[in-house]
PDB file of C-alpha atoms in Angstrom:
ATOM      1  CA  GLY Y   1      -0.041  -0.480   0.237  1.00  0.00           C
ATOM      2  CA  ASP Y   2       0.901   3.312  -0.992  1.00  0.00           C
ATOM      3  CA  VAL Y   3       0.805   7.061   0.990  1.00  0.00           C
ATOM      4  CA  SER Y   4      -2.268   8.728   0.180  1.00  0.00           C
ATOM      5  CA  ASN Y   5      -0.804  12.224   0.561  1.00  0.00           C
ATOM      6  CA  SER Y   6      -3.000  15.712   0.601  1.00  0.00           C
ATOM      7  CA  GLN Y   7      -3.183  18.835   2.212  1.00  0.00           C
ATOM      8  CA  THR Y   8      -4.025  17.825   5.378  1.00  0.00           C
ATOM      9  CA  LYS Y   9      -7.313  16.490   4.111  1.00  0.00           C
ATOM     10  CA  GLY Y  10      -9.731  15.199   6.441  1.00  0.00           C
ATOM     11  CA  ILE Y  11      -8.763  16.369   9.523  1.00  0.00           C
ATOM     12  CA  SER Y  12     -10.223  19.623  11.083  1.00  0.00           C
ATOM     13  CA  LYS Y  13      -7.828  22.410  11.969  1.00  0.00           C
ATOM     14  CA  ALA Y  14      -8.685  23.093  15.395  1.00  0.00           C
ATOM     15  CA  THR Y  15      -7.485  18.887  15.486  1.00  0.00           C
ATOM     16  CA  ARG Y  16      -4.189  19.345  14.031  1.00  0.00           C
ATOM     17  CA  LYS Y  17      -3.364  21.912  15.897  1.00  0.00           C
ATOM     18  CA  LYS Y  18      -4.094  20.666  19.496  1.00  0.00           C
ATOM     19  CA  ILE Y  19      -1.942  18.251  17.968  1.00  0.00           C
ATOM     20  CA  LEU Y  20       0.966  19.923  17.167  1.00  0.00           C
ATOM     21  CA  ALA Y  21       0.470  22.199  20.172  1.00  0.00           C
ATOM     22  CA  ASN Y  22       0.503  19.371  22.797  1.00  0.00           C
ATOM     23  CA  SER Y  23       3.824  17.534  20.737  1.00  0.00           C
ATOM     24  CA  ARG Y  24       6.326  17.601  23.436  1.00  0.00           C
ATOM     25  CA  VAL Y  25       8.550  18.820  20.617  1.00  0.00           C
ATOM     26  CA  LEU Y  26       6.726  21.476  19.715  1.00  0.00           C
ATOM     27  CA  GLN Y  27       5.371  23.125  22.892  1.00  0.00           C
ATOM     28  CA  CYS Y  28       8.404  25.229  22.984  1.00  0.00           C
ATOM     29  CA  MET Y  29       6.127  27.318  20.061  1.00  0.00           C
ATOM     30  CA  THR Y  30       4.280  29.989  20.528  1.00  0.00           C
ATOM     31  CA  GLU Y  31       0.598  30.724  19.172  1.00  0.00           C
ATOM     32  CA  GLU Y  32       1.658  32.549  15.564  1.00  0.00           C
ATOM     33  CA  GLU Y  33       4.794  30.257  15.149  1.00  0.00           C
ATOM     34  CA  LEU Y  34       1.880  26.965  14.887  1.00  0.00           C
ATOM     35  CA  GLU Y  35      -0.325  29.223  12.836  1.00  0.00           C
ATOM     36  CA  SER Y  36       2.363  28.873  10.712  1.00  0.00           C
ATOM     37  CA  LEU Y  37       3.633  25.631  10.688  1.00  0.00           C
ATOM     38  CA  LEU Y  38      -0.366  24.731  10.373  1.00  0.00           C
ATOM     39  CA  THR Y  39      -0.450  25.770   6.833  1.00  0.00           C
ATOM     40  CA  THR Y  40       2.712  24.121   5.726  1.00  0.00           C
ATOM     41  CA  VAL Y  41       2.291  20.543   6.715  1.00  0.00           C
ATOM     42  CA  THR Y  42       0.737  17.791   5.083  1.00  0.00           C
ATOM     43  CA  PHE Y  43      -1.810  14.552   6.011  1.00  0.00           C
ATOM     44  CA  GLN Y  44      -1.370  11.740   5.403  1.00  0.00           C
ATOM     45  CA  THR Y  45      -3.468   8.230   4.958  1.00  0.00           C
ATOM     46  CA  CYS Y  46      -0.858   4.819   5.659  1.00  0.00           C
ATOM     47  CA  PRO Y  47      -2.620   1.452   5.457  1.00  0.00           C
ATOM     48  CA  ARG Y  48      -1.895  -1.007   8.454  1.00  0.00           C
ATOM     49  CA  ARG Y  49       1.602  -2.291   7.866  1.00  0.00           C
ATOM     50  CA  LEU Y  50       2.740   0.399   5.905  1.00  0.00           C
ATOM     51  CA  ARG Y  51       6.660   0.878   6.491  1.00  0.00           C
ATOM     52  CA  ILE Y  52       6.381   5.445   7.300  1.00  0.00           C
ATOM     53  CA  ILE Y  53       9.994   5.323   8.977  1.00  0.00           C
ATOM     54  CA  GLN Y  54      13.137   3.562   7.827  1.00  0.00           C
ATOM     55  CA  GLN Y  55      15.977   2.966  10.159  1.00  0.00           C
ATOM     56  CA  GLY Y  56      19.247   4.044   8.671  1.00  0.00           C
ATOM     57  CA  ASP Y  57      17.618   6.196   6.493  1.00  0.00           C
ATOM     58  CA  LEU Y  58      18.085  10.198   6.327  1.00  0.00           C
ATOM     59  CA  GLY Y  59      15.484  11.923   7.743  1.00  0.00           C
ATOM     60  CA  ASP Y  60      13.967  15.381   7.081  1.00  0.00           C
ATOM     61  CA  LYS Y  61      10.602  15.207   8.207  1.00  0.00           C
ATOM     62  CA  MET Y  62       8.897  14.195  11.535  1.00  0.00           C
ATOM     63  CA  TYR Y  63       5.539  12.941  12.037  1.00  0.00           C
ATOM     64  CA  ALA Y  64       2.598  13.762  14.788  1.00  0.00           C
ATOM     65  CA  ILE Y  65       0.353  10.569  14.805  1.00  0.00           C
ATOM     66  CA  ALA Y  66      -3.258  12.143  14.470  1.00  0.00           C
ATOM     67  CA  ALA Y  67      -5.136   8.974  14.601  1.00  0.00           C
ATOM     68  CA  GLY Y  68      -4.810   4.810  14.908  1.00  0.00           C
ATOM     69  CA  GLU Y  69      -1.066   3.570  15.682  1.00  0.00           C
ATOM     70  CA  VAL Y  70       2.540   2.643  14.799  1.00  0.00           C
ATOM     71  CA  ASP Y  71       5.057   0.067  16.146  1.00  0.00           C
ATOM     72  CA  ILE Y  72       8.404   1.350  16.485  1.00  0.00           C
ATOM     73  CA  TYR Y  73      11.697  -1.691  15.823  1.00  0.00           C
ATOM     74  CA  VAL Y  74      15.285  -1.064  16.473  1.00  0.00           C
ATOM     75  CA  ASN Y  75      17.368  -3.362  14.640  1.00  0.00           C
ATOM     76  CA  GLY Y  76      13.753  -5.160  13.431  1.00  0.00           C
ATOM     77  CA  LYS Y  77      12.854  -6.099  17.378  1.00  0.00           C
ATOM     78  CA  TRP Y  78       9.660  -4.479  18.968  1.00  0.00           C
ATOM     79  CA  MET Y  79       9.992  -1.824  20.604  1.00  0.00           C
ATOM     80  CA  ALA Y  80       6.957  -0.417  21.317  1.00  0.00           C
ATOM     81  CA  ARG Y  81       3.821   1.328  20.483  1.00  0.00           C
ATOM     82  CA  ARG Y  82       2.509   5.069  20.089  1.00  0.00           C
ATOM     83  CA  GLY Y  83      -1.301   6.801  19.345  1.00  0.00           C
ATOM     84  CA  GLU Y  84      -2.835   9.775  18.346  1.00  0.00           C
ATOM     85  CA  GLY Y  85      -0.448  12.689  19.888  1.00  0.00           C
ATOM     86  CA  MET Y  86       2.801  10.885  19.853  1.00  0.00           C
ATOM     87  CA  VAL Y  87       4.727  12.286  17.143  1.00  0.00           C
ATOM     88  CA  VAL Y  88       7.676  10.155  15.914  1.00  0.00           C
ATOM     89  CA  GLY Y  89      11.101  10.842  13.731  1.00  0.00           C
ATOM     90  CA  GLU Y  90      11.987  13.881  15.634  1.00  0.00           C
ATOM     91  CA  VAL Y  91      15.496  12.775  17.053  1.00  0.00           C
ATOM     92  CA  SER Y  92      16.692  12.923  13.431  1.00  0.00           C
ATOM     93  CA  ILE Y  93      15.252  16.125  12.574  1.00  0.00           C
ATOM     94  CA  PHE Y  94      17.595  17.748  15.744  1.00  0.00           C
ATOM     95  CA  SER Y  95      20.334  15.486  15.564  1.00  0.00           C
ATOM     96  CA  GLN Y  96      21.585  15.259  12.664  1.00  0.00           C
ATOM     97  CA  GLN Y  97      21.420  11.003  12.470  1.00  0.00           C
ATOM     98  CA  ARG Y  98      20.176   8.454  10.555  1.00  0.00           C
ATOM     99  CA  ARG Y  99      17.035   7.016  11.634  1.00  0.00           C
ATOM    100  CA  THR Y 100      17.073   5.356  14.326  1.00  0.00           C
ATOM    101  CA  ALA Y 101      13.936   3.334  14.662  1.00  0.00           C
ATOM    102  CA  THR Y 102      11.844   1.786  11.871  1.00  0.00           C
ATOM    103  CA  VAL Y 103       7.923   3.159  12.282  1.00  0.00           C
ATOM    104  CA  CYS Y 104       4.982   1.327  10.451  1.00  0.00           C
ATOM    105  CA  ALA Y 105       1.713   1.658  10.825  1.00  0.00           C
ATOM    106  CA  TRP Y 106      -0.474  -1.059  13.312  1.00  0.00           C
ATOM    107  CA  THR Y 107      -3.411   0.307  12.457  1.00  0.00           C
ATOM    108  CA  PRO Y 108      -4.536   2.312   9.468  1.00  0.00           C
ATOM    109  CA  VAL Y 109      -2.803   6.003  10.461  1.00  0.00           C
ATOM    110  CA  LYS Y 110      -3.128   9.074  10.037  1.00  0.00           C
ATOM    111  CA  ILE Y 111      -0.410  11.327   9.790  1.00  0.00           C
ATOM    112  CA  ILE Y 112       0.266  14.971  10.350  1.00  0.00           C
ATOM    113  CA  GLU Y 113       4.276  15.359   8.476  1.00  0.00           C
ATOM    114  CA  ILE Y 114       6.079  17.790   9.569  1.00  0.00           C
ATOM    115  CA  THR Y 115       9.500  19.105   7.033  1.00  0.00           C
ATOM    116  CA  LYS Y 116      12.655  19.953   8.979  1.00  0.00           C
ATOM    117  CA  GLU Y 117      12.814  23.243   6.023  1.00  0.00           C
ATOM    118  CA  ALA Y 118       9.456  24.532   7.733  1.00  0.00           C
ATOM    119  CA  LEU Y 119       9.838  24.061  10.825  1.00  0.00           C
ATOM    120  CA  GLN Y 120      13.738  25.570  11.102  1.00  0.00           C
ATOM    121  CA  THR Y 121      12.006  28.724   8.747  1.00  0.00           C
ATOM    122  CA  ILE Y 122       9.191  28.932  11.584  1.00  0.00           C
ATOM    123  CA  VAL Y 123      11.194  28.838  14.762  1.00  0.00           C
ATOM    124  CA  GLN Y 124      14.753  30.180  14.298  1.00  0.00           C
ATOM    125  CA  PRO Y 125      14.101  33.921  13.760  1.00  0.00           C
ATOM    126  CA  ARG Y 126      12.925  33.189  17.613  1.00  0.00           C
ATOM    127  CA  GLU Y 127      16.443  33.277  19.485  1.00  0.00           C
ATOM    128  CA  GLY Y 128      16.694  30.107  21.859  1.00  0.00           C
ATOM    129  CA  ALA Y 129      13.391  28.799  19.940  1.00  0.00           C
ATOM    130  CA  TRP Y 130      15.905  25.843  17.762  1.00  0.00           C
ATOM    131  CA  GLU Y 131      18.130  25.021  20.591  1.00  0.00           C
ATOM    132  CA  ALA Y 132      14.843  24.970  23.304  1.00  0.00           C
ATOM    133  CA  MET Y 133      13.471  22.497  20.761  1.00  0.00           C
ATOM    134  CA  ARG Y 134      16.573  20.036  21.087  1.00  0.00           C
ATOM    135  CA  ASP Y 135      17.146  20.625  24.376  1.00  0.00           C
ATOM    136  CA  LYS Y 136      13.397  18.937  24.659  1.00  0.00           C
ATOM    137  CA  ILE Y 137      14.384  16.517  22.445  1.00  0.00           C
ATOM    138  CA  MET Y 138      17.454  15.721  24.593  1.00  0.00           C
ATOM    139  CA  SER Y 139      16.266  16.172  27.654  1.00  0.00           C
ATOM    140  CA  ASP Y 140      14.018  12.878  26.835  1.00  0.00           C
ATOM    141  CA  LEU Y 141      17.746  10.748  26.044  1.00  0.00           C
ATOM    142  CA  VAL Y 142      18.536  11.382  29.322  1.00  0.00           C
ATOM    143  CA  PRO Y 143      20.021   7.919  30.682  1.00  0.00           C
ATOM    144  CA  THR Y 144      18.636   6.652  34.124  1.00  0.00           C
ATOM    145  CA  SER Y 145      18.967   3.847  36.379  1.00  0.00           C
ATOM    146  CA  SER Y 146      17.326   2.936  39.082  1.00  0.00           C
ATOM    147  CA  SER Y 147      20.056   2.935  41.634  1.00  0.00           C
ATOM    148  CA  SER Y 148      21.031   6.438  40.972  1.00  0.00           C
ATOM    149  CA  PRO Y 149      19.884  10.041  40.277  1.00  0.00           C
ATOM    150  CA  ALA Y 150      19.610  11.312  36.285  1.00  0.00           C
ATOM    151  CA  ARG Y 151      22.204  12.216  34.846  1.00  0.00           C
ATOM    152  CA  GLN Y 152      21.966  15.383  33.306  1.00  0.00           C
ATOM    153  CA  VAL Y 153      23.016  15.749  29.300  1.00  0.00           C
ATOM    154  CA  ASN Y 154      23.703  19.467  28.275  1.00  0.00           C
ATOM    155  CA  PRO Y 155      23.476  19.641  24.199  1.00  0.00           C
ATOM    156  CA  ARG Y 156      25.662  22.802  24.429  1.00  0.00           C
ATOM    157  CA  HIS Y 157      28.369  21.333  26.546  1.00  0.00           C
ATOM    158  CA  THR Y 158      28.657  18.299  25.155  1.00  0.00           C
ATOM    159  CA  SER Y 159      30.721  16.558  22.095  1.00  0.00           C
ATOM    160  CA  LYS Y 160      28.487  15.690  19.229  1.00  0.00           C
ATOM    161  CA  SER Y 161      30.308  11.888  19.654  1.00  0.00           C
ATOM    162  CA  LYS Y 162      29.158  11.380  23.503  1.00  0.00           C
ATOM    163  CA  LEU Y 163      25.827  12.884  22.515  1.00  0.00           C
ATOM    164  CA  LEU Y 164      24.875  10.341  19.684  1.00  0.00           C
ATOM    165  CA  GLN Y 165      26.550   7.432  22.469  1.00  0.00           C
ATOM    166  CA  ALA Y 166      23.725   9.015  24.860  1.00  0.00           C
ATOM    167  CA  MET Y 167      21.392   9.197  22.220  1.00  0.00           C
ATOM    168  CA  LYS Y 168      21.930   5.287  21.203  1.00  0.00           C
ATOM    169  CA  PHE Y 169      21.961   3.786  24.868  1.00  0.00           C
ATOM    170  CA  VAL Y 170      19.122   5.584  25.837  1.00  0.00           C
ATOM    171  CA  LYS Y 171      16.551   5.660  23.364  1.00  0.00           C
ATOM    172  CA  MET Y 172      15.366   2.058  23.643  1.00  0.00           C
ATOM    173  CA  VAL Y 173      14.733   3.260  27.761  1.00  0.00           C
ATOM    174  CA  ASN Y 174      13.526   5.895  27.750  1.00  0.00           C
ATOM    175  CA  ILE Y 175      11.517   6.813  24.269  1.00  0.00           C
ATOM    176  CA  PHE Y 176      10.815   3.166  23.116  1.00  0.00           C
ATOM    177  CA  GLY Y 177       9.365   1.491  26.543  1.00  0.00           C
ATOM    178  CA  GLY Y 178       6.061   1.232  26.860  1.00  0.00           C
ATOM    179  CA  GLY Y 179       2.986  -0.639  27.916  1.00  0.00           C
ATOM    180  CA  ALA Y 180       1.565  -2.411  24.485  1.00  0.00           C
ATOM    181  CA  LYS Y 181       1.643  -5.316  23.897  1.00  0.00           C
ATOM    182  CA  GLN Y 182       4.514  -6.746  21.863  1.00  0.00           C
ATOM    183  CA  PRO Y 183       3.119  -8.607  18.432  1.00  0.00           C
ATOM    184  CA  SER Y 184       3.354 -11.891  18.114  1.00  0.00           C
ATOM    185  CA  PRO Y 185       6.640 -13.479  16.232  1.00  0.00           C
ATOM    186  CA  ALA Y 186       4.484 -13.629  12.770  1.00  0.00           C
ATOM    187  CA  GLU Y 187       2.997 -10.041  13.630  1.00  0.00           C
ATOM    188  CA  ILE Y 188       6.495  -8.665  13.525  1.00  0.00           C
ATOM    189  CA  GLU Y 189       7.871 -11.625  10.549  1.00  0.00           C
ATOM    190  CA  ASN Y 190       5.032  -9.968   8.346  1.00  0.00           C
ATOM    191  CA  LEU Y 191       5.797  -6.368   8.924  1.00  0.00           C
ATOM    192  CA  SER Y 192       9.761  -7.499   8.492  1.00  0.00           C
ATOM    193  CA  ALA Y 193       8.591  -8.097   4.767  1.00  0.00           C
ATOM    194  CA  LEU Y 194       7.437  -5.063   3.693  1.00  0.00           C
TER     195      LEU Y 194
END
């Protein structure tokens, strides 16, 4: 199946705005910036089992899930299920790193596609806005353990290689942890064959 692409067809502006405004990544945006972003986003409908993001690819888009659920795989292993209001693909937008996971539609999904170019164009004129968004992503990648407090990683004072190491280490712990039921081996095999 192919992705059906249109300029936000099938989802109201109010719903799109609510989903984007509630995203942990985009919470730093002003009302005016959100309104501008809404004029640039694309709405897509994806059939069940469609691969939306491929691990290892370069990423210049992130996706807000408007309806339905997606499964996240790292190195072919199922990690989590995400649904409405969640954003996927944001790490590569802010880290300039290749995609760290594969994302497949578990159910038919409606997603809002946000390009890096549009996001940068809108927020970069406001001093510190892009950095605040990047810091929000990085704060989700702070290594933690049950026996010690969270170690803070400040992207402005940490080398790129250390950031990438921290991201790889914690990606599965903090972002892909979740309470969804793991798909059966047959379901995983079917998704891997896409």
